[in-house]
Every structure is written in structure tokens, then in C-alpha cells.
Amino acid sequence: MTKAGKILATGIAATLLLAACTTDKTAATASNEKVVNVYNWADYIAPDTIEKFEAEYGIKVNYDLYDSSPVVDVKMLAGNSGYDVVVNSSQYSSRLTPIGVYEKLDFSRLDNIRHLDQEMIEQTDAYVGTRDYSVPYHWGTTGYAWNVELVRERLPNHPMDSADVIFDPEVVSKLADCGVTLLDGPTDLFPMVLAYLGRDPNAVDDENLAAAEAQLKLVRPYIRYFSNQKMQIDLPSQEVCVAMSWSGDYAAAANRARDAGIDIELRYTMPKEGSGLWVDGLYMPADAPHKDNAYLFMNFLMRPEIAADIVNEVNYANSNKSSREFINPEILNDPAIYPDEETWEILYPILSADPKRERPRTRAFARVKSGI
């Protein structure tokens, strides 16, 4: 090697060493920060949960919100999100864990895990497959909420236990003037319409996707809009009368009506053809900058009183058996939120699809939504 080459090589090595040291120092600095960065659904925590955590630990919570699981999917796959704790839906997280997006948890650092219902965890893990990577946060079902008075004016004798109220054009057309809405995404919508058609709700082959798309296109002219959360406002204000929704959002809509002094009767139905069961968990990205603080935050959320406060606010069931003594009895005894044994018989797990099959399903949904 020439003298100039040796000088150049030495310079490169020094630069690389400096960069490595800088990276290590940056990581060390980040890990020592009194900060935890959290990414969660909107309206999915009690108003004072974060304040209580910050007061006890002196750790600042940077709290970001999202309203669609695919948004989380994209952000996590890109890497370097900066988040320490991510609330993620089971059907999405089960695709991300095998490729190293989330880190296996050290449960010895989560002593409040003892409060969780292990039977429930095992039951859901049979299809979620992310037990080593997550702590169950909330779970629920997919059905439809409806305004009793407005629906009965139009369908006085029609049974409401079938998904025909959102998937049969002859029925939906009679409700179009008072407003029918569907969830804004294929992962909940397509399984439910397939169950209604007597097919495998988790099928993603071309034949089943075509059948689901065709059925949805029949009712598309009568659908007011697609949204995951707007019904929480529009159902109590009577802007819509039937809304495909998640179980807790129905309860949130009912609470909004009550708090606003609106005298209406809202109900939530899981269709007899089948209702989707889903689980949201707490996950730690593999590149989380504040992992120690992430463990503290996760463990804090599993305290029975804290977990109950959240349920009492968001109206979604949890897997924390020790929290039940602190949960509002009206919520605990509401079969729309905590299904009874008979209802469990009609629940199906919402499974993740292989990315190669998820793309055709997403495109089919886009065609339905746009009316193409």
C-alpha cells in the first residue's frame, strides 16, 4: 500500500470508529432519557392515565395517535419510528413479528402480567401467534350498532340478528335515507361479508374475494360513508341509523348520547352468521430508543386499577382478571362488550393474510369504496 493509501485507510478507519462511537453515545443518551414514546389508537386510554404515569415516574410520555391500522403497518415497516410502545391490532402485528419489527419481551420485567387471564391469552394466541412479543391491551368484536327508533320506523318487523341489514341491498336500501355506514378497511369488512355469505371469513383466494366484492358492490349505492370512528358522533346525533362498528365504539356512541342528554336507544348486534374477534396488544419496536421506560409503561397499564380506569373510559374489554372488581358493572355485564358463552359460539378470529393476498383484498376494497 502506498503512503497516501495508508493515510486514506487510516482516515476512513478513524471516521468509522468515530461514527460508531457517536452512534453508541446517541443510543446511550436516548436510553437514559426520561421519555417514552407511545403510538396508540385515538380515544383508547383514560384521560388521566398518562398524567398518573408521568407523576409517579417522572417520565415524559410523548403520545401520538392514529385512526387506521394500515398506517401503523407502513410506519413500522419503514423502521426508525422512534416509538417505544405501539398498540397494534393482532391481524397486523402477526405479520410484523416474524420479520423482526417487534422485539420479544422480557416478561420478568413485567410483574403485573400475573393479573392477566391466562386462559384468554392462550385462546387468542392460538390464532394471533404473538404471545412472546406482546401484552394484551384490549379485545372486542365486530358487529353493527343501530338506532332502534329509526330502524323500526323503516323495518318494523325485520329481525336484526342478521348481517343482511348491512349486506342485503333489498334491506339496506330501506335504511339508506337514515344512513348506513361501513368500517373503512378490508380486514374487518371482508371477513364479515364472507361469513354472511356462508363462506370462510378469512378466505383471501380470488373466488372468495370476488364474491365478497360483488356483494359489497350491490349495497354500495346505499352506503352513506366508510369510517372507523365517525359513527361515534353521527349515531348519537342521529345522522346515521346503522353503523358497522367495533363493540367499544357502540358503547362510546351510547355514552356520548347520554352525556349530551339525547334520549335515544342504541343497540349493538353481533350477526348470527358470525362476528369477528380481534385483539390489540402492546408491542415494543426492535429499535425502540427507551426500552427501560417502555417496560415501565407497559407494566403500569397492567395495574388492575389503571386497567379498569381505561375500560371504564373506552368501553372495550380487557384480559386483566384482577381489574374486574374495579370495572363499572354496567360495562362488565354488557354482552356487547363482554360476550356471554352463547355468543362466543358465533365468533371467528380475524387472521392476517399473506402480503401477496392482502394486496388483492385491499385493491378489491378500494374498488368497492370508490364505486368502480
PDB file of N, CA and C in Angstrom, residues 297-352:
ATOM      1  N   PHE A 297     -43.902   1.535  31.348  1.00  0.00           N
ATOM      2  CA  PHE A 297     -45.218   1.974  30.877  1.00  0.00           C
ATOM      3  C   PHE A 297     -46.153   0.785  30.678  1.00  0.00           C
ATOM      4  N   MET A 298     -45.654  -0.276  30.063  1.00  0.00           N
ATOM      5  CA  MET A 298     -46.479  -1.470  29.865  1.00  0.00           C
ATOM      6  C   MET A 298     -46.929  -2.046  31.206  1.00  0.00           C
ATOM      7  N   ASN A 299     -45.995  -2.141  32.128  1.00  0.00           N
ATOM      8  CA  ASN A 299     -46.316  -2.706  33.438  1.00  0.00           C
ATOM      9  C   ASN A 299     -47.344  -1.845  34.163  1.00  0.00           C
ATOM     10  N   PHE A 300     -47.218  -0.538  34.019  1.00  0.00           N
ATOM     11  CA  PHE A 300     -48.156   0.397  34.633  1.00  0.00           C
ATOM     12  C   PHE A 300     -49.566   0.175  34.103  1.00  0.00           C
ATOM     13  N   LEU A 301     -49.697  -0.038  32.800  1.00  0.00           N
ATOM     14  CA  LEU A 301     -51.019  -0.235  32.199  1.00  0.00           C
ATOM     15  C   LEU A 301     -51.683  -1.526  32.659  1.00  0.00           C
ATOM     16  N   MET A 302     -50.893  -2.463  33.179  1.00  0.00           N
ATOM     17  CA  MET A 302     -51.460  -3.730  33.654  1.00  0.00           C
ATOM     18  C   MET A 302     -51.856  -3.703  35.124  1.00  0.00           C
ATOM     19  N   ARG A 303     -51.623  -2.594  35.812  1.00  0.00           N
ATOM     20  CA  ARG A 303     -52.127  -2.492  37.184  1.00  0.00           C
ATOM     21  C   ARG A 303     -53.651  -2.587  37.147  1.00  0.00           C
ATOM     22  N   PRO A 304     -54.251  -3.375  38.012  1.00  0.00           N
ATOM     23  CA  PRO A 304     -55.705  -3.582  37.946  1.00  0.00           C
ATOM     24  C   PRO A 304     -56.518  -2.295  37.951  1.00  0.00           C
ATOM     25  N   GLU A 305     -56.176  -1.357  38.841  1.00  0.00           N
ATOM     26  CA  GLU A 305     -56.957  -0.121  38.912  1.00  0.00           C
ATOM     27  C   GLU A 305     -56.780   0.728  37.645  1.00  0.00           C
ATOM     28  N   ILE A 306     -55.562   0.767  37.133  1.00  0.00           N
ATOM     29  CA  ILE A 306     -55.293   1.537  35.913  1.00  0.00           C
ATOM     30  C   ILE A 306     -56.007   0.905  34.725  1.00  0.00           C
ATOM     31  N   ALA A 307     -55.911  -0.420  34.623  1.00  0.00           N
ATOM     32  CA  ALA A 307     -56.571  -1.139  33.526  1.00  0.00           C
ATOM     33  C   ALA A 307     -58.084  -0.936  33.575  1.00  0.00           C
ATOM     34  N   ALA A 308     -58.648  -0.950  34.780  1.00  0.00           N
ATOM     35  CA  ALA A 308     -60.096  -0.747  34.933  1.00  0.00           C
ATOM     36  C   ALA A 308     -60.498   0.671  34.550  1.00  0.00           C
ATOM     37  N   ASP A 309     -59.682   1.652  34.936  1.00  0.00           N
ATOM     38  CA  ASP A 309     -59.974   3.044  34.559  1.00  0.00           C
ATOM     39  C   ASP A 309     -60.089   3.185  33.044  1.00  0.00           C
ATOM     40  N   ILE A 310     -59.205   2.489  32.335  1.00  0.00           N
ATOM     41  CA  ILE A 310     -59.212   2.582  30.872  1.00  0.00           C
ATOM     42  C   ILE A 310     -60.466   1.931  30.302  1.00  0.00           C
ATOM     43  N   VAL A 311     -60.819   0.748  30.815  1.00  0.00           N
ATOM     44  CA  VAL A 311     -62.043   0.077  30.353  1.00  0.00           C
ATOM     45  C   VAL A 311     -63.257   0.964  30.598  1.00  0.00           C
ATOM     46  N   ASN A 312     -63.320   1.560  31.775  1.00  0.00           N
ATOM     47  CA  ASN A 312     -64.466   2.412  32.116  1.00  0.00           C
ATOM     48  C   ASN A 312     -64.570   3.633  31.206  1.00  0.00           C
ATOM     49  N   GLU A 313     -63.453   4.010  30.602  1.00  0.00           N
ATOM     50  CA  GLU A 313     -63.448   5.154  29.692  1.00  0.00           C
ATOM     51  C   GLU A 313     -63.716   4.743  28.247  1.00  0.00           C
ATOM     52  N   VAL A 314     -63.028   3.677  27.780  1.00  0.00           N
ATOM     53  CA  VAL A 314     -63.081   3.351  26.345  1.00  0.00           C
ATOM     54  C   VAL A 314     -64.125   2.295  26.003  1.00  0.00           C
ATOM     55  N   ASN A 315     -64.644   1.605  27.024  1.00  0.00           N
ATOM     56  CA  ASN A 315     -65.712   0.616  26.821  1.00  0.00           C
ATOM     57  C   ASN A 315     -65.282  -0.591  25.983  1.00  0.00           C
ATOM     58  N   TYR A 316     -64.003  -0.937  26.065  1.00  0.00           N
ATOM     59  CA  TYR A 316     -63.514  -2.161  25.430  1.00  0.00           C
ATOM     60  C   TYR A 316     -63.060  -3.131  26.510  1.00  0.00           C
ATOM     61  N   ALA A 317     -63.318  -4.412  26.291  1.00  0.00           N
ATOM     62  CA  ALA A 317     -62.936  -5.433  27.260  1.00  0.00           C
ATOM     63  C   ALA A 317     -61.414  -5.557  27.340  1.00  0.00           C
ATOM     64  N   ASN A 318     -60.927  -5.972  28.511  1.00  0.00           N
ATOM     65  CA  ASN A 318     -59.508  -6.296  28.629  1.00  0.00           C
ATOM     66  C   ASN A 318     -59.351  -7.736  29.108  1.00  0.00           C
ATOM     67  N   SER A 319     -58.105  -8.181  29.203  1.00  0.00           N
ATOM     68  CA  SER A 319     -57.813  -9.544  29.655  1.00  0.00           C
ATOM     69  C   SER A 319     -57.276  -9.554  31.076  1.00  0.00           C
ATOM     70  N   ASN A 320     -57.486  -8.455  31.797  1.00  0.00           N
ATOM     71  CA  ASN A 320     -56.953  -8.303  33.142  1.00  0.00           C
ATOM     72  C   ASN A 320     -58.012  -8.738  34.155  1.00  0.00           C
ATOM     73  N   LYS A 321     -57.907  -9.979  34.615  1.00  0.00           N
ATOM     74  CA  LYS A 321     -58.939 -10.515  35.507  1.00  0.00           C
ATOM     75  C   LYS A 321     -58.960  -9.806  36.855  1.00  0.00           C
ATOM     76  N   SER A 322     -57.805  -9.307  37.303  1.00  0.00           N
ATOM     77  CA  SER A 322     -57.756  -8.617  38.592  1.00  0.00           C
ATOM     78  C   SER A 322     -58.413  -7.246  38.541  1.00  0.00           C
ATOM     79  N   SER A 323     -58.630  -6.734  37.337  1.00  0.00           N
ATOM     80  CA  SER A 323     -59.217  -5.393  37.208  1.00  0.00           C
ATOM     81  C   SER A 323     -60.735  -5.414  37.286  1.00  0.00           C
ATOM     82  N   ARG A 324     -61.326  -6.590  37.208  1.00  0.00           N
ATOM     83  CA  ARG A 324     -62.784  -6.656  37.061  1.00  0.00           C
ATOM     84  C   ARG A 324     -63.539  -6.099  38.260  1.00  0.00           C
ATOM     85  N   GLU A 325     -62.934  -6.182  39.437  1.00  0.00           N
ATOM     86  CA  GLU A 325     -63.623  -5.644  40.613  1.00  0.00           C
ATOM     87  C   GLU A 325     -63.719  -4.123  40.569  1.00  0.00           C
ATOM     88  N   PHE A 326     -62.919  -3.490  39.708  1.00  0.00           N
ATOM     89  CA  PHE A 326     -62.932  -2.031  39.606  1.00  0.00           C
ATOM     90  C   PHE A 326     -63.676  -1.535  38.365  1.00  0.00           C
ATOM     91  N   ILE A 327     -64.139  -2.459  37.530  1.00  0.00           N
ATOM     92  CA  ILE A 327     -64.830  -2.076  36.295  1.00  0.00           C
ATOM     93  C   ILE A 327     -66.301  -1.807  36.583  1.00  0.00           C
ATOM     94  N   ASN A 328     -66.825  -0.782  35.962  1.00  0.00           N
ATOM     95  CA  ASN A 328     -68.244  -0.440  36.088  1.00  0.00           C
ATOM     96  C   ASN A 328     -69.101  -1.675  35.782  1.00  0.00           C
ATOM     97  N   PRO A 329     -69.979  -2.083  36.703  1.00  0.00           N
ATOM     98  CA  PRO A 329     -70.805  -3.283  36.482  1.00  0.00           C
ATOM     99  C   PRO A 329     -71.631  -3.232  35.201  1.00  0.00           C
ATOM    100  N   GLU A 330     -72.061  -2.051  34.798  1.00  0.00           N
ATOM    101  CA  GLU A 330     -72.833  -1.929  33.556  1.00  0.00           C
ATOM    102  C   GLU A 330     -72.009  -2.372  32.350  1.00  0.00           C
ATOM    103  N   ILE A 331     -70.722  -2.076  32.393  1.00  0.00           N
ATOM    104  CA  ILE A 331     -69.829  -2.485  31.306  1.00  0.00           C
ATOM    105  C   ILE A 331     -69.533  -3.973  31.401  1.00  0.00           C
ATOM    106  N   LEU A 332     -69.225  -4.413  32.606  1.00  0.00           N
ATOM    107  CA  LEU A 332     -68.852  -5.812  32.813  1.00  0.00           C
ATOM    108  C   LEU A 332     -69.989  -6.760  32.456  1.00  0.00           C
ATOM    109  N   ASN A 333     -71.215  -6.315  32.660  1.00  0.00           N
ATOM    110  CA  ASN A 333     -72.384  -7.161  32.400  1.00  0.00           C
ATOM    111  C   ASN A 333     -73.038  -6.899  31.045  1.00  0.00           C
ATOM    112  N   ASP A 334     -72.397  -6.077  30.223  1.00  0.00           N
ATOM    113  CA  ASP A 334     -72.930  -5.792  28.892  1.00  0.00           C
ATOM    114  C   ASP A 334     -72.400  -6.847  27.920  1.00  0.00           C
ATOM    115  N   PRO A 335     -73.255  -7.720  27.388  1.00  0.00           N
ATOM    116  CA  PRO A 335     -72.777  -8.779  26.491  1.00  0.00           C
ATOM    117  C   PRO A 335     -72.197  -8.254  25.186  1.00  0.00           C
ATOM    118  N   ALA A 336     -72.487  -6.997  24.861  1.00  0.00           N
ATOM    119  CA  ALA A 336     -71.872  -6.406  23.674  1.00  0.00           C
ATOM    120  C   ALA A 336     -70.383  -6.177  23.888  1.00  0.00           C
ATOM    121  N   ILE A 337     -69.978  -5.999  25.152  1.00  0.00           N
ATOM    122  CA  ILE A 337     -68.574  -5.742  25.478  1.00  0.00           C
ATOM    123  C   ILE A 337     -67.891  -7.006  25.988  1.00  0.00           C
ATOM    124  N   TYR A 338     -68.529  -7.692  26.914  1.00  0.00           N
ATOM    125  CA  TYR A 338     -68.040  -8.984  27.410  1.00  0.00           C
ATOM    126  C   TYR A 338     -69.048 -10.052  26.987  1.00  0.00           C
ATOM    127  N   PRO A 339     -68.850 -10.675  25.819  1.00  0.00           N
ATOM    128  CA  PRO A 339     -69.834 -11.627  25.286  1.00  0.00           C
ATOM    129  C   PRO A 339     -70.091 -12.795  26.231  1.00  0.00           C
ATOM    130  N   ASP A 340     -71.346 -13.266  26.234  1.00  0.00           N
ATOM    131  CA  ASP A 340     -71.683 -14.442  27.035  1.00  0.00           C
ATOM    132  C   ASP A 340     -71.236 -15.702  26.295  1.00  0.00           C
ATOM    133  N   GLU A 341     -71.382 -16.855  26.963  1.00  0.00           N
ATOM    134  CA  GLU A 341     -70.890 -18.114  26.395  1.00  0.00           C
ATOM    135  C   GLU A 341     -71.566 -18.443  25.070  1.00  0.00           C
ATOM    136  N   GLU A 342     -72.851 -18.166  24.961  1.00  0.00           N
ATOM    137  CA  GLU A 342     -73.574 -18.463  23.726  1.00  0.00           C
ATOM    138  C   GLU A 342     -73.029 -17.642  22.556  1.00  0.00           C
ATOM    139  N   THR A 343     -72.701 -16.393  22.839  1.00  0.00           N
ATOM    140  CA  THR A 343     -72.191 -15.521  21.780  1.00  0.00           C
ATOM    141  C   THR A 343     -70.820 -15.965  21.305  1.00  0.00           C
ATOM    142  N   TRP A 344     -70.016 -16.518  22.219  1.00  0.00           N
ATOM    143  CA  TRP A 344     -68.685 -16.977  21.824  1.00  0.00           C
ATOM    144  C   TRP A 344     -68.757 -17.996  20.693  1.00  0.00           C
ATOM    145  N   GLU A 345     -69.870 -18.689  20.592  1.00  0.00           N
ATOM    146  CA  GLU A 345     -70.009 -19.732  19.571  1.00  0.00           C
ATOM    147  C   GLU A 345     -70.034 -19.159  18.152  1.00  0.00           C
ATOM    148  N   ILE A 346     -70.421 -17.897  18.000  1.00  0.00           N
ATOM    149  CA  ILE A 346     -70.506 -17.326  16.650  1.00  0.00           C
ATOM    150  C   ILE A 346     -69.294 -16.453  16.315  1.00  0.00           C
ATOM    151  N   LEU A 347     -68.331 -16.370  17.214  1.00  0.00           N
ATOM    152  CA  LEU A 347     -67.163 -15.534  16.971  1.00  0.00           C
ATOM    153  C   LEU A 347     -66.117 -16.281  16.150  1.00  0.00           C
ATOM    154  N   TYR A 348     -65.499 -15.591  15.236  1.00  0.00           N
ATOM    155  CA  TYR A 348     -64.395 -16.161  14.467  1.00  0.00           C
ATOM    156  C   TYR A 348     -63.181 -15.243  14.614  1.00  0.00           C
ATOM    157  N   PRO A 349     -61.990 -15.803  14.621  1.00  0.00           N
ATOM    158  CA  PRO A 349     -60.794 -14.963  14.713  1.00  0.00           C
ATOM    159  C   PRO A 349     -60.543 -14.243  13.399  1.00  0.00           C
ATOM    160  N   ILE A 350     -60.090 -13.013  13.481  1.00  0.00           N
ATOM    161  CA  ILE A 350     -59.702 -12.269  12.284  1.00  0.00           C
ATOM    162  C   ILE A 350     -58.207 -12.499  12.077  1.00  0.00           C
ATOM    163  N   LEU A 351     -57.870 -13.294  11.079  1.00  0.00           N
ATOM    164  CA  LEU A 351     -56.488 -13.684  10.836  1.00  0.00           C
ATOM    165  C   LEU A 351     -55.811 -12.735   9.855  1.00  0.00           C
ATOM    166  N   SER A 352     -54.498 -12.664   9.966  1.00  0.00           N
ATOM    167  CA  SER A 352     -53.747 -11.875   8.996  1.00  0.00           C
ATOM    168  C   SER A 352     -53.623 -12.659   7.701  1.00  0.00           C
TER     169      SER A 352
END
